[in-house]
Coordinates of C-alpha atoms and ligand atoms in Angstrom, one line a residue:
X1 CA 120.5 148.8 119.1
X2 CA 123.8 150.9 119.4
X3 CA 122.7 153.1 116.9
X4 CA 119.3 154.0 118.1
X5 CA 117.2 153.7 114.7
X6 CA 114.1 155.2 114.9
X7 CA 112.5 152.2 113.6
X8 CA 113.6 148.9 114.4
X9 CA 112.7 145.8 112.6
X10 CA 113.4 142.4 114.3
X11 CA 113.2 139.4 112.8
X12 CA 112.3 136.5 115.3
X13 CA 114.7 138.0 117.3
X14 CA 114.1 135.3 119.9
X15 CA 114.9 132.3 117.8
X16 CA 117.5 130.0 119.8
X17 CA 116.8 132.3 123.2
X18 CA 117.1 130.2 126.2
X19 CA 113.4 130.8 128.0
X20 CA 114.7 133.6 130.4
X21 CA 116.7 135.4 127.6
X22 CA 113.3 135.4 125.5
X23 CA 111.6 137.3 128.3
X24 CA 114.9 139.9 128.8
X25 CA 114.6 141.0 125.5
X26 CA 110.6 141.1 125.4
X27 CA 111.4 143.6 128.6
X28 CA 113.9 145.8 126.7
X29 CA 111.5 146.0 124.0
X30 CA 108.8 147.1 126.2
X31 CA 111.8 149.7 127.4
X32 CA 112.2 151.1 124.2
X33 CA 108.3 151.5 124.1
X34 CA 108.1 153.4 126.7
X35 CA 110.5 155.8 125.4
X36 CA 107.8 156.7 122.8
X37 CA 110.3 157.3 120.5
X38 CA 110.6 154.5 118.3
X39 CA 108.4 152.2 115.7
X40 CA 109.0 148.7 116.6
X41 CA 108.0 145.9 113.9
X42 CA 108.7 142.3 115.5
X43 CA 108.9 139.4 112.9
X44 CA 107.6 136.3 115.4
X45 CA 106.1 132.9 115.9
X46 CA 106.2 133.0 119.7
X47 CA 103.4 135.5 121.2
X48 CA 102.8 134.3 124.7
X49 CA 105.3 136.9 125.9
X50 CA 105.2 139.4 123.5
X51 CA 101.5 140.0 122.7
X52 CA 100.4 142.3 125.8
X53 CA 103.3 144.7 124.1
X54 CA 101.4 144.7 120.8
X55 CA 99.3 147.4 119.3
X56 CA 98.7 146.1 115.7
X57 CA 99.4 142.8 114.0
X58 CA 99.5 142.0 110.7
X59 CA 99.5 138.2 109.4
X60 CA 100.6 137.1 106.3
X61 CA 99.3 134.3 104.8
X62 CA 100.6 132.2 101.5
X63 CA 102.9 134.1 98.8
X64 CA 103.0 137.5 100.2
X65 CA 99.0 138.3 100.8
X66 CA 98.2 139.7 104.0
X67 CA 95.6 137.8 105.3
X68 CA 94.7 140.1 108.5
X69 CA 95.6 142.8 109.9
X70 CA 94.2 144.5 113.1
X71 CA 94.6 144.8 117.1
X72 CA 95.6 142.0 118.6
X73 CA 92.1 140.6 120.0
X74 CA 90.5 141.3 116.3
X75 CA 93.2 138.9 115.1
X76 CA 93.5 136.7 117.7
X77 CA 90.6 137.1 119.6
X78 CA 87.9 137.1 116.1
X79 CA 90.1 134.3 114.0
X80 CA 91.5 131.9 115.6
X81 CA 89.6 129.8 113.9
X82 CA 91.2 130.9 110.3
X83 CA 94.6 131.1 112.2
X84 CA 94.7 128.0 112.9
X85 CA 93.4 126.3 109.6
X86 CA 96.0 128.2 108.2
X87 CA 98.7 127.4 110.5
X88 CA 100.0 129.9 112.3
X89 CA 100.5 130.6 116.1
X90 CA 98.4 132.0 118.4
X91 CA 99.0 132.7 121.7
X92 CA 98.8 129.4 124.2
X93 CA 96.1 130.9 125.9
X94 CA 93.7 131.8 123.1
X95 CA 94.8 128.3 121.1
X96 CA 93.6 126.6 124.9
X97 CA 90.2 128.6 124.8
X98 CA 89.8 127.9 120.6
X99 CA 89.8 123.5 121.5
X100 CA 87.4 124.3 124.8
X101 CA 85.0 126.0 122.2
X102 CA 85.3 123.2 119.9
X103 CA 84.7 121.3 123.0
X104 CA 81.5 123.0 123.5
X105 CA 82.4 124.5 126.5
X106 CA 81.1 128.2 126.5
X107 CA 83.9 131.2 126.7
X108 CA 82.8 134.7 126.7
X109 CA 86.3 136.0 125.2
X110 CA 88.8 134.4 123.5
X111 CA 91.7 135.2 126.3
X112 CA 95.3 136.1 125.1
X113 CA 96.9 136.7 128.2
X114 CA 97.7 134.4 131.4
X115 CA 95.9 137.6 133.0
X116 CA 92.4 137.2 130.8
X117 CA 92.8 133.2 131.0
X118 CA 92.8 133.4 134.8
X119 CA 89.7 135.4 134.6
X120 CA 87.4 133.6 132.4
X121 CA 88.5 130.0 133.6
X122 CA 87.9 131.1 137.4
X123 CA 84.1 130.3 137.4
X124 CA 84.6 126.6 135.7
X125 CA 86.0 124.0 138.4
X126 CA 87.4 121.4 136.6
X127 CA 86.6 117.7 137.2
X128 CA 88.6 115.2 135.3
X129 CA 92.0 114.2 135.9
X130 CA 92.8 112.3 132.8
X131 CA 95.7 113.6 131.9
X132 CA 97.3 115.6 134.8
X133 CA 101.1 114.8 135.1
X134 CA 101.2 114.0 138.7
X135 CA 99.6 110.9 137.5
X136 CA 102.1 109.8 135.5
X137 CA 104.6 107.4 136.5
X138 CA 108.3 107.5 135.9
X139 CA 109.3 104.9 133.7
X140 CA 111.6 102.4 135.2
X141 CA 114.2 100.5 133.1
X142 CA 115.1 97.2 132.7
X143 CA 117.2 96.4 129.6
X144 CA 120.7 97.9 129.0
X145 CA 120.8 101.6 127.9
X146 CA 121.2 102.3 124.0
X147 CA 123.3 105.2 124.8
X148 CA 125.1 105.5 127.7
X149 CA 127.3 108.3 128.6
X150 CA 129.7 107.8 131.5
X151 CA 131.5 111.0 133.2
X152 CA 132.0 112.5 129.9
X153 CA 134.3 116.3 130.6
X154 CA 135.3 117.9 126.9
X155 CA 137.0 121.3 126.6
X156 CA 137.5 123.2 123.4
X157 CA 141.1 124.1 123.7
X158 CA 141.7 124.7 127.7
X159 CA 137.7 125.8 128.2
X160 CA 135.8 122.8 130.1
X161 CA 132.3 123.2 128.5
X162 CA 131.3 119.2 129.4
X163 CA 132.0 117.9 133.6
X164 CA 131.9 114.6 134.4
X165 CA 128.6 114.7 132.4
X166 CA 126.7 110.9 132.7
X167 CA 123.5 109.8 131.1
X168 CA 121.8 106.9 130.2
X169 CA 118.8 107.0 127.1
X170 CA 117.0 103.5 127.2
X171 CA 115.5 102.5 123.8
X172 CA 112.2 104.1 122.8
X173 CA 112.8 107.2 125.5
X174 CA 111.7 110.7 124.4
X175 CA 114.6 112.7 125.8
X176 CA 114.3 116.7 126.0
X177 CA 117.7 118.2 126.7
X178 CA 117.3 121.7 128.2
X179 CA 119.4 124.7 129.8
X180 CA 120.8 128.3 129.2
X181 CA 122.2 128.9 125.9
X182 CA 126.1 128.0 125.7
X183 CA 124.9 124.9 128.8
X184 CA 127.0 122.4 126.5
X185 CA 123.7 120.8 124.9
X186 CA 124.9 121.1 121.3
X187 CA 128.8 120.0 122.5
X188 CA 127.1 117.1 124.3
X189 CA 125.3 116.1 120.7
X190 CA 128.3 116.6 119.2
X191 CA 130.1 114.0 121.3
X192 CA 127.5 111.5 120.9
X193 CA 127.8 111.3 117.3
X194 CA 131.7 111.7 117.1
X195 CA 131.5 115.1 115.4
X196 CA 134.1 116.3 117.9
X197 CA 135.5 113.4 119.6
X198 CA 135.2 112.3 123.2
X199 CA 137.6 110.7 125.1
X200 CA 137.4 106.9 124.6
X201 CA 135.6 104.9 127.2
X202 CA 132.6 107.5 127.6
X203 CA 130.2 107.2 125.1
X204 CA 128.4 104.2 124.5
X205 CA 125.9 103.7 121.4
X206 CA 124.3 100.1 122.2
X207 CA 127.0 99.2 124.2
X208 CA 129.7 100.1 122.0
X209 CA 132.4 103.4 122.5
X210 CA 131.8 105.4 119.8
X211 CA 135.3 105.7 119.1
X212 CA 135.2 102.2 118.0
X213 CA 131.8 102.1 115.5
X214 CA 132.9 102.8 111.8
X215 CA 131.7 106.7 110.8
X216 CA 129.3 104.6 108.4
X217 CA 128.0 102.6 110.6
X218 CA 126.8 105.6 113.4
X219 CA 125.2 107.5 110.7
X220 CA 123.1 104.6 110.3
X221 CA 122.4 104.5 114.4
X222 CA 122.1 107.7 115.3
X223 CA 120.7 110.2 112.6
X224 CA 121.8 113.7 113.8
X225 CA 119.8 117.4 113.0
X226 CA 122.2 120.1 113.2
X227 CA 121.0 123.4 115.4
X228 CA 122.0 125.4 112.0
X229 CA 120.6 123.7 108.9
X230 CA 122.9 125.0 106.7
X231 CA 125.9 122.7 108.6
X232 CA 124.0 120.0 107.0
X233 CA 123.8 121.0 103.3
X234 CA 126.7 119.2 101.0
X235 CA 124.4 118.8 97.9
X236 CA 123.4 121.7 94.9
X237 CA 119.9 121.0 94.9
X238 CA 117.1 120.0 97.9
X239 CA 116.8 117.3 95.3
X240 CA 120.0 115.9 95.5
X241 CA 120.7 117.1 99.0
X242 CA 118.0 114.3 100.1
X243 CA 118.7 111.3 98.1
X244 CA 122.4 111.1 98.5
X245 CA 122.3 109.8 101.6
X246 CA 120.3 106.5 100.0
X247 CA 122.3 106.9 96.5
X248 CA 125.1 106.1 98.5
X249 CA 123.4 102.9 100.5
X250 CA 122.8 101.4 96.6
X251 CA 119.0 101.8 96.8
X252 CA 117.1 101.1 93.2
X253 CA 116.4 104.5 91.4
X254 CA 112.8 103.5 91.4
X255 CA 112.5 103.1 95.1
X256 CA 114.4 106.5 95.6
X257 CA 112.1 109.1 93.2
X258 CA 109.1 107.4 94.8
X259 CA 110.3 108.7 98.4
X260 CA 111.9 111.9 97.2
X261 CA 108.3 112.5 95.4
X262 CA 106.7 111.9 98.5
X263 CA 108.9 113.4 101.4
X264 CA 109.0 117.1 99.1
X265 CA 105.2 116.6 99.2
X266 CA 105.2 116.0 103.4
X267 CA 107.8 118.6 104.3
X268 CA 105.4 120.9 101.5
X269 CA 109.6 122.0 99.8
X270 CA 108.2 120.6 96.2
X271 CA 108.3 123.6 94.3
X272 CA 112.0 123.9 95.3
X273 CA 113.2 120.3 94.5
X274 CA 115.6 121.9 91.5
X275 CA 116.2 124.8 94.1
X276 CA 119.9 125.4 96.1
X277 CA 119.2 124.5 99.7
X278 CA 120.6 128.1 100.9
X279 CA 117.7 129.7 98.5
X280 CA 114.6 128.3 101.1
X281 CA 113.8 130.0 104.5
X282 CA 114.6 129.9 107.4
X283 CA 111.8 127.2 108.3
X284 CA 112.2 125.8 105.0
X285 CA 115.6 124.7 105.3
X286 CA 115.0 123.6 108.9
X287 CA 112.7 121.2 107.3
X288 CA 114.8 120.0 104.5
X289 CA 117.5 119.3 106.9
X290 CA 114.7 117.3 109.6
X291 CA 114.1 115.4 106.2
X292 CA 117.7 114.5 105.1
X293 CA 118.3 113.2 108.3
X294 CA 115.4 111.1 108.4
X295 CA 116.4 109.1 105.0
X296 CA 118.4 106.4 106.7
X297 CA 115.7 104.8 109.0
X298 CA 118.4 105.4 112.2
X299 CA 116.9 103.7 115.4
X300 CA 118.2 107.1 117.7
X301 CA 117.8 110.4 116.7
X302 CA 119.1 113.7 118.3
X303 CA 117.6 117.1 116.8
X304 CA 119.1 120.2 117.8
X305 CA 116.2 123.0 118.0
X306 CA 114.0 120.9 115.4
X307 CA 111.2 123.5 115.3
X308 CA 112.5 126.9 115.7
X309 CA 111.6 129.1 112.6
X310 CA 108.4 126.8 112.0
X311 CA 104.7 127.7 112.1
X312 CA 102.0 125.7 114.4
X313 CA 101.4 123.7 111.3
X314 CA 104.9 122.4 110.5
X315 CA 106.0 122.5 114.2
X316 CA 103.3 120.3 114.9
X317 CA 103.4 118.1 112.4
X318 CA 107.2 117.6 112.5
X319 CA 106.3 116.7 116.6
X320 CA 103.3 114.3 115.6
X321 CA 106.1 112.8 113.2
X322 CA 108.8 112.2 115.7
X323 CA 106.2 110.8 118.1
X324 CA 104.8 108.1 115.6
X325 CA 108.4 107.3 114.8
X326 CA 108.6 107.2 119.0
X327 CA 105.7 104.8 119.0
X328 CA 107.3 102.1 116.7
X329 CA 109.9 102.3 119.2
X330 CA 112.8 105.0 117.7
X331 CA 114.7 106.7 120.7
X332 CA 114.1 110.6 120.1
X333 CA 116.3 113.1 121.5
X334 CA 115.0 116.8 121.2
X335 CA 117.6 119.8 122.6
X336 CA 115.0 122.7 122.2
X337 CA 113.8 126.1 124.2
X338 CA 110.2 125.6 124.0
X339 CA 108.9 124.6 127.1
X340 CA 105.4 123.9 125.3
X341 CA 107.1 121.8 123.5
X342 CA 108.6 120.2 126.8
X343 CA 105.6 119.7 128.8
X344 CA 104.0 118.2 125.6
X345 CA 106.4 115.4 124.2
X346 CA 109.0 114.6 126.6
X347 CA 108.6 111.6 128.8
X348 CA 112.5 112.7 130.5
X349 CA 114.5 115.6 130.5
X350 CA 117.8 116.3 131.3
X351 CA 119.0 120.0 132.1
X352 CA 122.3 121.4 132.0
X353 CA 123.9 124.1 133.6
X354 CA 127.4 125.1 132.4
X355 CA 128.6 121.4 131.4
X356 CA 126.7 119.7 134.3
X357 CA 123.5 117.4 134.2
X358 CA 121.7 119.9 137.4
X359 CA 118.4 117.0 136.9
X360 CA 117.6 114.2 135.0
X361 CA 114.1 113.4 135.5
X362 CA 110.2 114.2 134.5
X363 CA 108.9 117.3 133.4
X364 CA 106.8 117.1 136.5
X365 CA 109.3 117.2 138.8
X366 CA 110.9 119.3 136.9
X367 CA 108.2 122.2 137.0
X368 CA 108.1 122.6 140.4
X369 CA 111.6 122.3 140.9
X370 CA 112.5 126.5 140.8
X371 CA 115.6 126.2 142.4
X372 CA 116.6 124.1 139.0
X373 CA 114.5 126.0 136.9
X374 CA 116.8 129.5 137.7
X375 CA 119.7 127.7 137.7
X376 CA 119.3 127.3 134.1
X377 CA 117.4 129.8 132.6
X378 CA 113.8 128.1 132.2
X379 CA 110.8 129.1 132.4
X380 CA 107.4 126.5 133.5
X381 CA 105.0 127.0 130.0
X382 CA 102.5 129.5 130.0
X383 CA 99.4 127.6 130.4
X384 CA 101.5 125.7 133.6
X385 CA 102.0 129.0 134.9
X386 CA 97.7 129.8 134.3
X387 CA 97.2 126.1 136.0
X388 CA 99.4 127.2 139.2
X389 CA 97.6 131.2 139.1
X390 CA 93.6 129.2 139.2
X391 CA 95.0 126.8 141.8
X392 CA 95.1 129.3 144.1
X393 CA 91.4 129.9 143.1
X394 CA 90.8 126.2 143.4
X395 CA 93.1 123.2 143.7
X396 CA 91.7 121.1 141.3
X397 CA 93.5 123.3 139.0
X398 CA 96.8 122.6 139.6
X399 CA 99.4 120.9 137.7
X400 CA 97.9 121.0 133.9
X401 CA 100.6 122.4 131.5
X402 CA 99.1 121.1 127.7
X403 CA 95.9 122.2 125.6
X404 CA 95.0 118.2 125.7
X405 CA 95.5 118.0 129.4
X406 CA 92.9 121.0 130.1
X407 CA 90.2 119.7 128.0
X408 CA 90.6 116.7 129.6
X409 CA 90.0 118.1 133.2
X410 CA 87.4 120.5 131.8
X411 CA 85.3 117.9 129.4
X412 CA 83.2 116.6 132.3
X413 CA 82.7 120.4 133.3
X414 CA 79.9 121.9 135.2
X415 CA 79.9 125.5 135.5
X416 CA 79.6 127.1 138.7
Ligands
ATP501 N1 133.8 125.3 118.2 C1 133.9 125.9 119.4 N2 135.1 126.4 119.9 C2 135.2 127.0 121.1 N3 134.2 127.1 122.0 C3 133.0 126.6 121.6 C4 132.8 126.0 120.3 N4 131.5 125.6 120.2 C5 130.9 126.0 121.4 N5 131.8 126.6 122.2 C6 131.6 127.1 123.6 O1 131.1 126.0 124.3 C7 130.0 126.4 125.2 C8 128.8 125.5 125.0 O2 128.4 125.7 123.6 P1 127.1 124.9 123.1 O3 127.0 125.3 121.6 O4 127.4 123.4 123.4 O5 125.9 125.4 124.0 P2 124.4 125.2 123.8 O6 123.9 124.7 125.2 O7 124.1 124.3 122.7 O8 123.8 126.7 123.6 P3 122.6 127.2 122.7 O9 121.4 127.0 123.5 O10 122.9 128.7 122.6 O11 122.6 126.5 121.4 C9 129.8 127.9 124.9 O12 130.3 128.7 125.9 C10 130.5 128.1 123.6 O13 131.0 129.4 123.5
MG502 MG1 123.1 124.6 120.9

């Protein structure tokens, strides 16, 4: 921005932003509309912010074609319906009222805002209470921890960035980790796969210090996704790139085409199996390193910001994915900025605030908690934040934060 172009093109310029962050620069860009002097063109999967600041979108679907183009309500507001088959985001809001519809519960607009939301949803009082996360119970524990982290500190030459950190993941937990950007949530990751080494006696992988369990061995524990794919790429080929990891475990050549054939067909990266890994996207090679992670069937997995760059489609199924794997009883550990994401998957989370666990707990508690919440630079997720806004209107409201858990209060529905 030093230069003050009269056009500026960002490219998901919010990509890796802690929640706050994402909204700071959302406001500067709105300062630099008001200026009237420059064309802005934003490259971006996250709308929820962003879209009252929008005069014209333009959607590009498969190879190149644009597929709409228009204000934001004619894209949005007309075609969710193709959006959606097709993958891409839409705001929270609008992707809320497209399921009610499909719910056959009548809308008169599709809303994009918190703002419109609260004003269509105001004359429905909401009945059921299927969902709603005040009813769920925090899970209590019984049998040992399978990672267990005990007053872990770690500083990069004399800077502290981990203090007297402790944390226990029991088997078959969905752990989010959360907090500000440069919290310690990749350093922390890093420690608990021995990438950089912590001091012995503090982390614990099934009851071992990590120090102690061969390299070999912890790869085939704990599979780890780096935050940048491109840490992860040692092969020529997205080909070779996946297999090596069960090349190198002795695994027939049969056995291995017939899961390279069908993991380039799930992550949808088969036209570039002969392809370098740096030649894919962004998104692309954020799946391809998901998928070379996944080949070793580890029973604890920790992915570092597993669905930034991707589209509805690939973000959800990656998430639908992780929580099947959850189900057979794989301990997932997500470090990620999307609150949706958040208030969706994760039974715990744990948030850090310059080295320090500030809360370890459910995203429940962790919602209304603000005093935590500014600590670290969160924000609650939009359709939270509509929940808390119609409360006021009518309590029954209160406390919904997912698509799922709105249909299910609004299912039994009579309109007022
Ligand atoms: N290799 C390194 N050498 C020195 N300092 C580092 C190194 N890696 C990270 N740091 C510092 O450690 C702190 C924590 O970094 P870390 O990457 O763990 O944060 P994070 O919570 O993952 O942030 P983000 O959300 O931006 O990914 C930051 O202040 C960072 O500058
Ligand atoms: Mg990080």
């Amino acid at each position: 921005m030093a230069f003050r172009p009269s056009v500026f093109i960002f490219d998901e310029p919010t990509a890796n932003l802690d929640p706050v962050g994402t909204l700071e620069f959302f406001k500067t860009v709105e300062s630099l509309k008001k200026t009237d002097e420059h064309t802005i063109i934003i490259i971006e999967h996250k709308l929820d912010e962003l879209i009252h600041l929008v005069d014209r979108v333009i959607v590009m679907g498969k190879e190149g074609v644009k597929l709409l183009e228009g204000t934001p309500y004619e894209v949005f507001g007309e075609n969710s319906d193709l959006l959606i088959k097709n993958g891409i985001w839409i705001p929270q809001t609008a992707l809320l009222a497209h399921k009610l519809v499909q719910n056959n519960i009548k809308l008169n607009n599709i809303p994009l805002s918190i703002d419109e939301a609260y004003n269509s949803f105001k004359k429905f009082k909401p009945l059921g209470n299927g969902l709603k996360r005040e009813n769920c119970t925090e899970l209590t524990h019984h049998s040992s921890p399978v990672l267990d982290i005990r007053d872990l500190s770690f500083a990069y030459d004399d800077k502290e960035v981990l203090k007297n950190l402790s944390l226990k993941v029991h088997k078959g937990d969905f752990l989010a980790i959360i907090g500000a950007n440069g919290a310690g949530k990749t350093t922390l990751a890093k420690n608990i796969v021995n990438i950089i080494h912590p001091p012995s006696g503090k982390v614990f992988v099934e009851g071992k210090d990590v120090l102690k369990i061969p390299t070999e061995e912890l790869c085939h524990k704990v599979g780890y996704v780096f935050q940048n794919p491109e840490h992860q790429f040692i092969k020529n080929t997205v080909e070779e790139q996946l297999t090596f990891g069960l090349q190198s475990r002795g695994f027939p050549s049969e056995k291995i085409v017939n899961w390279l054939d069908s993991t380039l067909e799930k992550f949808k990266i088969k036209q570039y199996a002969k392809s370098s890994p740096y030649m894919l996207s962004h998104g692309q090679k954020r799946l391809l390193s998901v998928a070379t992670m996944l080949t070793l069937g580890q029973d604890i997995l920790i992915l570092d910001e597993p669905t930034f760059g991707q589209d509805l489609k690939s973000s959800n199924e990656l998430l639908t994915f992780l929580k099947t794997l959850n189900e057979l009883g794989k301990t997932i550990i997500i470090i990620t900025h999307d609150m949706n994401i958040v208030a969706k998957h994760a039974q715990n989370v744990l948030v850090m605030a310059e080295g320090e666990a500030i809360f370890n707990g459910s995203t429940h508690k962790l919602f209304k908690n603000n005093s935590i919440l500014k600590k670290a630079r969160l924000t609650i997720p939009p359709l939270l934040q509509l929940s808390v806004n119609l409360s006021q209107y009518y309590e029954g409201w209160n406390g919904m934060a997912t698509v799922e858990e709105y249909v299910n209060a609004l299912k039994p529905l009579k309109q007022n």
